[in-house]
Short mmCIF file of C-alpha atoms in Angstrom, two decimals:
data_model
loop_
_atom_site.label_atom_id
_atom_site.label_comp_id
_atom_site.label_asym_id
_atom_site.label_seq_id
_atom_site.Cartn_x
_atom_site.Cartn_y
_atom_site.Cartn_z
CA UNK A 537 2.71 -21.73 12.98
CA UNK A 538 0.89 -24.68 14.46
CA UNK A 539 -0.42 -22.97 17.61
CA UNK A 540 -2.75 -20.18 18.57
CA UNK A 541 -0.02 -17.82 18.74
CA UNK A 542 1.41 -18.72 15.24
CA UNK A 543 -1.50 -17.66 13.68
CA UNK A 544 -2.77 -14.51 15.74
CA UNK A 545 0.58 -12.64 15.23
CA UNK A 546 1.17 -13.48 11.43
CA UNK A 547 -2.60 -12.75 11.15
CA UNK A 548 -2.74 -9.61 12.59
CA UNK A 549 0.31 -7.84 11.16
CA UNK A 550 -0.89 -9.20 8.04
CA UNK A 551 -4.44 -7.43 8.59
CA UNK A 552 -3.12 -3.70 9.68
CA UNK A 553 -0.83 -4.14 6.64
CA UNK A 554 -3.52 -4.86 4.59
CA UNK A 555 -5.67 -2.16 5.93
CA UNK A 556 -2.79 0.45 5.31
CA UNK A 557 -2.51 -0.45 1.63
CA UNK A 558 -6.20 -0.49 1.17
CA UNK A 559 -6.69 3.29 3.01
CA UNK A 560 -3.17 4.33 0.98
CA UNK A 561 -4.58 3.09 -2.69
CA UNK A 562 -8.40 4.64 -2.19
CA UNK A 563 -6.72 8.14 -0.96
CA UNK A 564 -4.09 7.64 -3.67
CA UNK A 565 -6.91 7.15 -6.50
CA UNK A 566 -9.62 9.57 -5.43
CA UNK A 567 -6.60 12.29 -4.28
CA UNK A 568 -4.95 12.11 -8.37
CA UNK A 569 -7.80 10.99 -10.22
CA UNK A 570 -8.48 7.62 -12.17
CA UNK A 571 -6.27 8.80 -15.26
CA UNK A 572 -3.56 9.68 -13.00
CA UNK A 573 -3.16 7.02 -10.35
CA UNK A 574 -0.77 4.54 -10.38
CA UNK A 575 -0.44 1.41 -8.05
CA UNK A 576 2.24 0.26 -5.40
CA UNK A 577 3.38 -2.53 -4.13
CA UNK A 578 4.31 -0.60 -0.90
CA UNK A 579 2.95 2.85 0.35
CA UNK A 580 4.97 5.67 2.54
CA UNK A 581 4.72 6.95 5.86
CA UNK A 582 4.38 10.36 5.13
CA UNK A 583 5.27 12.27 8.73
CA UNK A 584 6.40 16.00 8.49
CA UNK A 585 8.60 15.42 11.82
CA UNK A 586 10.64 12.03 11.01
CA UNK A 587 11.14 11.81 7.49
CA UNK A 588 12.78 8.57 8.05
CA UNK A 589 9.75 7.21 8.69
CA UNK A 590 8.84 7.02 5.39
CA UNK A 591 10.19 3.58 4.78
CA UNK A 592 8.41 2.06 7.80
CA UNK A 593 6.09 0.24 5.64
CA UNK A 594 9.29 -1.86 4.28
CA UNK A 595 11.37 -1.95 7.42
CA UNK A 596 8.43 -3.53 9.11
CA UNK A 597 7.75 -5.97 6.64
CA UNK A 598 11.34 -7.21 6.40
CA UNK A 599 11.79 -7.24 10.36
CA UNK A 600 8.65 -9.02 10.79
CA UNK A 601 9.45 -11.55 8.38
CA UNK A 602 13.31 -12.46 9.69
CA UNK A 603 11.46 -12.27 12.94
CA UNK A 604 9.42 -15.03 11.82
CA UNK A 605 12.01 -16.77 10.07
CA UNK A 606 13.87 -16.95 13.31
CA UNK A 607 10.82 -18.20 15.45
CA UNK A 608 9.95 -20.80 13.25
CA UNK A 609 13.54 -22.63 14.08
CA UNK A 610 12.85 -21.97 18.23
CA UNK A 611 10.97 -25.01 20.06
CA UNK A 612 9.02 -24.00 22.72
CA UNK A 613 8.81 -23.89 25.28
CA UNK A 614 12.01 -26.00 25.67
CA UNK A 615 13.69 -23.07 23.63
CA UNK A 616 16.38 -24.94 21.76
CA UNK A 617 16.40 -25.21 17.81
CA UNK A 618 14.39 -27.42 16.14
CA UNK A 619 14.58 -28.17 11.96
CA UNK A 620 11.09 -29.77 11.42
CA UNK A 621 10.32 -30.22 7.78
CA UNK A 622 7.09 -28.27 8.22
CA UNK A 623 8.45 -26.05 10.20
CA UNK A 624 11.33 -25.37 6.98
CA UNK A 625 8.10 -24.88 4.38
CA UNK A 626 6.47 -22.31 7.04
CA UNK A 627 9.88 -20.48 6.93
CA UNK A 628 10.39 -20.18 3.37
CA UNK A 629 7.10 -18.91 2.87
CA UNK A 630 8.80 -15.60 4.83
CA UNK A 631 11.82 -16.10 3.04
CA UNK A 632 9.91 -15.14 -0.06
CA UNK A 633 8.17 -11.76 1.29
CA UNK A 634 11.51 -11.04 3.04
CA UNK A 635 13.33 -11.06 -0.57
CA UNK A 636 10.54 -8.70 -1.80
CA UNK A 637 10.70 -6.26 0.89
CA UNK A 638 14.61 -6.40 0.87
CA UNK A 639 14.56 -5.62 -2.60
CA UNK A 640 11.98 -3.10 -2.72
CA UNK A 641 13.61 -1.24 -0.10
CA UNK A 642 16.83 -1.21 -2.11
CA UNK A 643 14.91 0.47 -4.99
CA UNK A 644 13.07 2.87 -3.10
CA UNK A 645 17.06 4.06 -1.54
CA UNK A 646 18.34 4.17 -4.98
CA UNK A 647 15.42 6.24 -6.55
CA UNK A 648 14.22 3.22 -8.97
CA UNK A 649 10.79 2.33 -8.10
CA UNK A 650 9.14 3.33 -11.68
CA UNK A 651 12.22 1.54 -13.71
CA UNK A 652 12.19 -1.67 -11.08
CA UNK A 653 8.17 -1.85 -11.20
CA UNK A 654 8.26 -5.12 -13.00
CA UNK A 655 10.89 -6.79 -11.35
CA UNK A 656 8.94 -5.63 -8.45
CA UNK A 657 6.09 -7.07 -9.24
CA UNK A 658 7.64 -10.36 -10.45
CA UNK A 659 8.96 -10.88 -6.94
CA UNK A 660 5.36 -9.68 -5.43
CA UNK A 661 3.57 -12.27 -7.29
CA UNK A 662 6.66 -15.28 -6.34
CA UNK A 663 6.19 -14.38 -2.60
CA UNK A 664 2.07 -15.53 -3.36
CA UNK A 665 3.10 -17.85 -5.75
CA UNK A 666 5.29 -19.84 -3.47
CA UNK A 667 2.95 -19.21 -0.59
CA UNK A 668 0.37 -21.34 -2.53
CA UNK A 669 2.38 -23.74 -3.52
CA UNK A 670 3.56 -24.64 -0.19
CA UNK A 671 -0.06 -24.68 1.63
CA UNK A 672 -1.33 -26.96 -1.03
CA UNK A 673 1.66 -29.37 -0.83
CA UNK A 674 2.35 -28.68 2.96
CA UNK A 675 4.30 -31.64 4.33
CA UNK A 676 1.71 -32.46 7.64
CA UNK A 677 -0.83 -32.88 4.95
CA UNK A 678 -3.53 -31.47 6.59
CA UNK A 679 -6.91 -33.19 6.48
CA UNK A 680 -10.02 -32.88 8.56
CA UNK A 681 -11.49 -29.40 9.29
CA UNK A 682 -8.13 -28.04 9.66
CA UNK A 683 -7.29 -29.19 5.99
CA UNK A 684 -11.49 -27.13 5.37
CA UNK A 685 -9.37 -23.99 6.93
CA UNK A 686 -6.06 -24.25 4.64
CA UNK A 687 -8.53 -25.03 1.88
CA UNK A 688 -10.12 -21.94 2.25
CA UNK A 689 -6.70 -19.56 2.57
CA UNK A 690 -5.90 -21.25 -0.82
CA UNK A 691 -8.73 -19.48 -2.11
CA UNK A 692 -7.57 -15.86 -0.83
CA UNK A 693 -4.25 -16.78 -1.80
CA UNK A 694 -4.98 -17.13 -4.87
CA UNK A 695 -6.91 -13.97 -5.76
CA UNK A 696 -3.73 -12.50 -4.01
CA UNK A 697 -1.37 -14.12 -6.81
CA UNK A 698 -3.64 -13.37 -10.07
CA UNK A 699 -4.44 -9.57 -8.73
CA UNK A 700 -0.37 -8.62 -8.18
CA UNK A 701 -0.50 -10.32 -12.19
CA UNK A 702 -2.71 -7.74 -13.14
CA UNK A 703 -1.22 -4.96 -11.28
CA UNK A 704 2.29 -5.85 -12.11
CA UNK A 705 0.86 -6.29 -16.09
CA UNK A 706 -1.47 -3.05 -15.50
CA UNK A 707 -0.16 -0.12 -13.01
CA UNK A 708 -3.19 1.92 -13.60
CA UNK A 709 -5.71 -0.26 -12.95
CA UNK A 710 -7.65 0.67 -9.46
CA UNK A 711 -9.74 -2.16 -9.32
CA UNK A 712 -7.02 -4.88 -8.96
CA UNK A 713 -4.87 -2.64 -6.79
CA UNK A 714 -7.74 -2.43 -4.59
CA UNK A 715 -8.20 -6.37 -4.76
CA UNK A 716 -4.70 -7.03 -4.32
CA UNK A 717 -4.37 -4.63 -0.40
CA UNK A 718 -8.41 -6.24 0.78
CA UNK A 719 -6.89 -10.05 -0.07
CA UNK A 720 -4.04 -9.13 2.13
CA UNK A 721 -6.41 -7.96 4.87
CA UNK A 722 -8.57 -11.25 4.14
CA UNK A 723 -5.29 -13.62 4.40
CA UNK A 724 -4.61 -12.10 7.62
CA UNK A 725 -8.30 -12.36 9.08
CA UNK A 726 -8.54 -15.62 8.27
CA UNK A 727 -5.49 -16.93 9.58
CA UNK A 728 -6.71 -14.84 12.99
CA UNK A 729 -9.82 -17.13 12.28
CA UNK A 730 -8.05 -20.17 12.16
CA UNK A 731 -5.83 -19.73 15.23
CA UNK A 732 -9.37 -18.80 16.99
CA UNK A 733 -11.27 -22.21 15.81
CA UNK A 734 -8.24 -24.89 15.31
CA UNK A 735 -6.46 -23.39 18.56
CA UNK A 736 -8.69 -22.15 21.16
CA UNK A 737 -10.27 -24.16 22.78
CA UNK A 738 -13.03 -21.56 23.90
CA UNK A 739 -13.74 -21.60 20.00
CA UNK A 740 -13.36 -24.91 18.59
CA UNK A 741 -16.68 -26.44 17.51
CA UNK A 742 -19.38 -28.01 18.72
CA UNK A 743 -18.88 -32.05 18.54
CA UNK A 744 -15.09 -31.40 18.18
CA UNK A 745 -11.74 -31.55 20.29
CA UNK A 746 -8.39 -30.22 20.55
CA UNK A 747 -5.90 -33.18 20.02
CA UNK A 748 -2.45 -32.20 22.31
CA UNK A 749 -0.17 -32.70 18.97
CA UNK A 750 -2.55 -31.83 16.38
CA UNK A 751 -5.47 -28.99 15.55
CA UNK A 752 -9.42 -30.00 15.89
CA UNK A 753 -10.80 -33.52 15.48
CA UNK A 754 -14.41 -34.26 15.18
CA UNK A 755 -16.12 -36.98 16.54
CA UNK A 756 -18.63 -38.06 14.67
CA UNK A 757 -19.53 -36.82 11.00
CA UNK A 758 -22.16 -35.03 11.53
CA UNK A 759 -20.01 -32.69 13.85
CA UNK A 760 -17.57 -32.58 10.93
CA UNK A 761 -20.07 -31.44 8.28
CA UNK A 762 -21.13 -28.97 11.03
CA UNK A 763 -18.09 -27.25 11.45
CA UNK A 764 -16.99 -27.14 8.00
CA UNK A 765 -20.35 -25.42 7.00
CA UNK A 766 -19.51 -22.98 10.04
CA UNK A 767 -16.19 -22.13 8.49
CA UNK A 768 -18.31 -21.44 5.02
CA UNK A 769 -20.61 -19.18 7.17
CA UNK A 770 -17.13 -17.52 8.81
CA UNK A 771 -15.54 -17.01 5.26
CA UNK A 772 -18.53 -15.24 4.09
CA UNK A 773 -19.03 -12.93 7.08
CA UNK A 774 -15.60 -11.88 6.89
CA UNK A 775 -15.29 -11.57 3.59
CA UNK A 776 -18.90 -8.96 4.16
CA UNK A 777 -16.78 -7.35 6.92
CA UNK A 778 -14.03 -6.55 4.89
CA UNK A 779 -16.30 -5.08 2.14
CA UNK A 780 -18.55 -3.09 4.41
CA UNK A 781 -15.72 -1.22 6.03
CA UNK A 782 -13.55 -0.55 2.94
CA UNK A 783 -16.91 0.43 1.20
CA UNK A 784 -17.07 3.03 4.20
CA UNK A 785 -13.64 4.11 3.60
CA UNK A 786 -14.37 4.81 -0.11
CA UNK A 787 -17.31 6.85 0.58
CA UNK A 788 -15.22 9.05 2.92
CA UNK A 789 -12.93 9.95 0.46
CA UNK A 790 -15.30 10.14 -2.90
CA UNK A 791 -17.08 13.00 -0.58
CA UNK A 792 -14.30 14.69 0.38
CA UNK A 793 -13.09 14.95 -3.56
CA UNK A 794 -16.24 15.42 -4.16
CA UNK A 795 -17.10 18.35 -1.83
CA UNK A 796 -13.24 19.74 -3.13
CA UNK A 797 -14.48 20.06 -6.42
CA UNK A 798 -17.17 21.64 -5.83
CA UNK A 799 -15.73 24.29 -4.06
CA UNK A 800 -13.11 24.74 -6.94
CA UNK A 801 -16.26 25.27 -9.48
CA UNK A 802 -17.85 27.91 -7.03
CA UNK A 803 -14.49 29.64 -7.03
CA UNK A 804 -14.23 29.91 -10.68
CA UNK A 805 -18.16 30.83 -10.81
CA UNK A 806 -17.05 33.65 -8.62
CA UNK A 807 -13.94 34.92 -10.25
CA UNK A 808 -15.95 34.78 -13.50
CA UNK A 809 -18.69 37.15 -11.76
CA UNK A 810 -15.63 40.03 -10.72
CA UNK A 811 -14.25 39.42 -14.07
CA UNK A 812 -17.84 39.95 -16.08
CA UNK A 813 -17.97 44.00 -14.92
CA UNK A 814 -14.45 44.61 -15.95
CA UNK A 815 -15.08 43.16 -19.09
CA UNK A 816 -18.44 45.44 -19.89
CA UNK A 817 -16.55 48.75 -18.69
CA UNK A 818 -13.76 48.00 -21.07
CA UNK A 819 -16.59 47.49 -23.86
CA UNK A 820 -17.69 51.00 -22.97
#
């Protein structure tokens, strides 16, 4: 994961994940109601034509992660197999979500989602738990802006791990739900970010330099305060990003409920106006 590459990929499946959770849990609240809905840890694919496709949340997921299980093991671009320690730690962090969605799958085949919800949740919250763990006690012991960056994903990581708590602890509970699918899509921005600023070197900043076996250096320390008060400024933006556009999204569907029920009223203000002459010509 130490290149551009290793972070753009990871980054971006995690972000269209993250995105599909977040549009799945504000239809799923708004569509059954706040005393109805219930959270998931995964949401289906609902296509009239390919039922099958109704697990591609999971099967992606668990692809994506041997994928990256696999890749992690693969030198480039000598392509011959390489067991770096850090390289190991990057690995199992997969390993983890690759357990989850294995598991999860098996439940959703054997029709045990609601009985399995803790156990699903248990592994949800190991999969951040363990993620944590190893980017705070990562083996290249990353210091410098780089170690700024990882600093930083601890942060989202760890809203990731106490949210799946509270869902796991508290099903019906929209709020953390909704926290848990827009830390996903913040994990996955960031670590775009990060390939962007520590990899490319169109992007790295000012007073900095790409070193050929490690990320960004600074020169001087004024450069380094510099950049690490630009990766502040990026956290923030993208954290205002995320917030405008699933605002948006919420807004979307509280007016299309919204406009739903008042249409049902109106119909049941007109069937009470047909029913109000029967009622007097009985009375007569």
């Amino acid at each position: 994961m130490g290149t551009f590459l290793g972070h753009l990929v990871p980054g971006l499946a995690l972000a269209l994940l993250g995105f599909w959770h977040t549009i799945s849990t504000i239809r799923a609240n708004y569509q059954n109601g706040s005393t109805k809905f219930r959270s998931r840890f995964w949401y289906p694919f609902k296509s009239p034509l390919i039922p099958i496709l109704q697990h591609l949340d999971l099967i992606l997921v668990l692809s994506f992660s041997i994928f990256c299980i696999v890749i992690q093991f693969i030198d480039f671009p000598s392509l011959h197999f390489s067991f770096k320690l850090h390289n190991i730690e990057h690995a199992t962090m997969f390993l983890n979500l690759t357990v989850f969605a294995c598991f999860t799958l098996l439940a959703e085949i054997s029709n045990l989602p609601e009985i399995l919800h803790g156990i699903l949740g248990i592994l949800a919250t190991s999969t951040f738990g363990q993620e944590l763990f190893l980017l705070h006690y990562h083996s290249t012991d990353h210091v410098g802006l780089e170690g700024h960056y990882h600093w930083l994903l601890q942060l989202v990581v760890c809203i990731s791990l106490m949210s799946t708590l509270v869902v796991t602890c508290f099903p019906s509970c929209f709020p953390a739900a909704l926290l848990l699918s827009i830390s996903v899509v913040f994990q996955g921005c960031w670590f775009m970010n990060m390939g962007f600023n520590l990899w490319f070197q169109h992007f790295v900043p000012r007073g900095c330099v790409t070193q050929s076996s490690e990320a960004v250096m600074c020169q001087t320390d004024e450069a380094d305060l510099r950049a690490r008060a630009m990766a502040n400024l990026q956290f923030s933006w993208i954290l205002a990003a995320i917030l405008i556009i699933v605002a948006g999204i919420s807004v979307i569907f509280a007016r299309n409920r919204a406009d739903r029920t008042l249409l049902s009223k109106y119909e049941q203000l007109q069937s009470r106006g047909r029913d109000i002459p029967v009622i007097i010509n009985c009375l007569k």
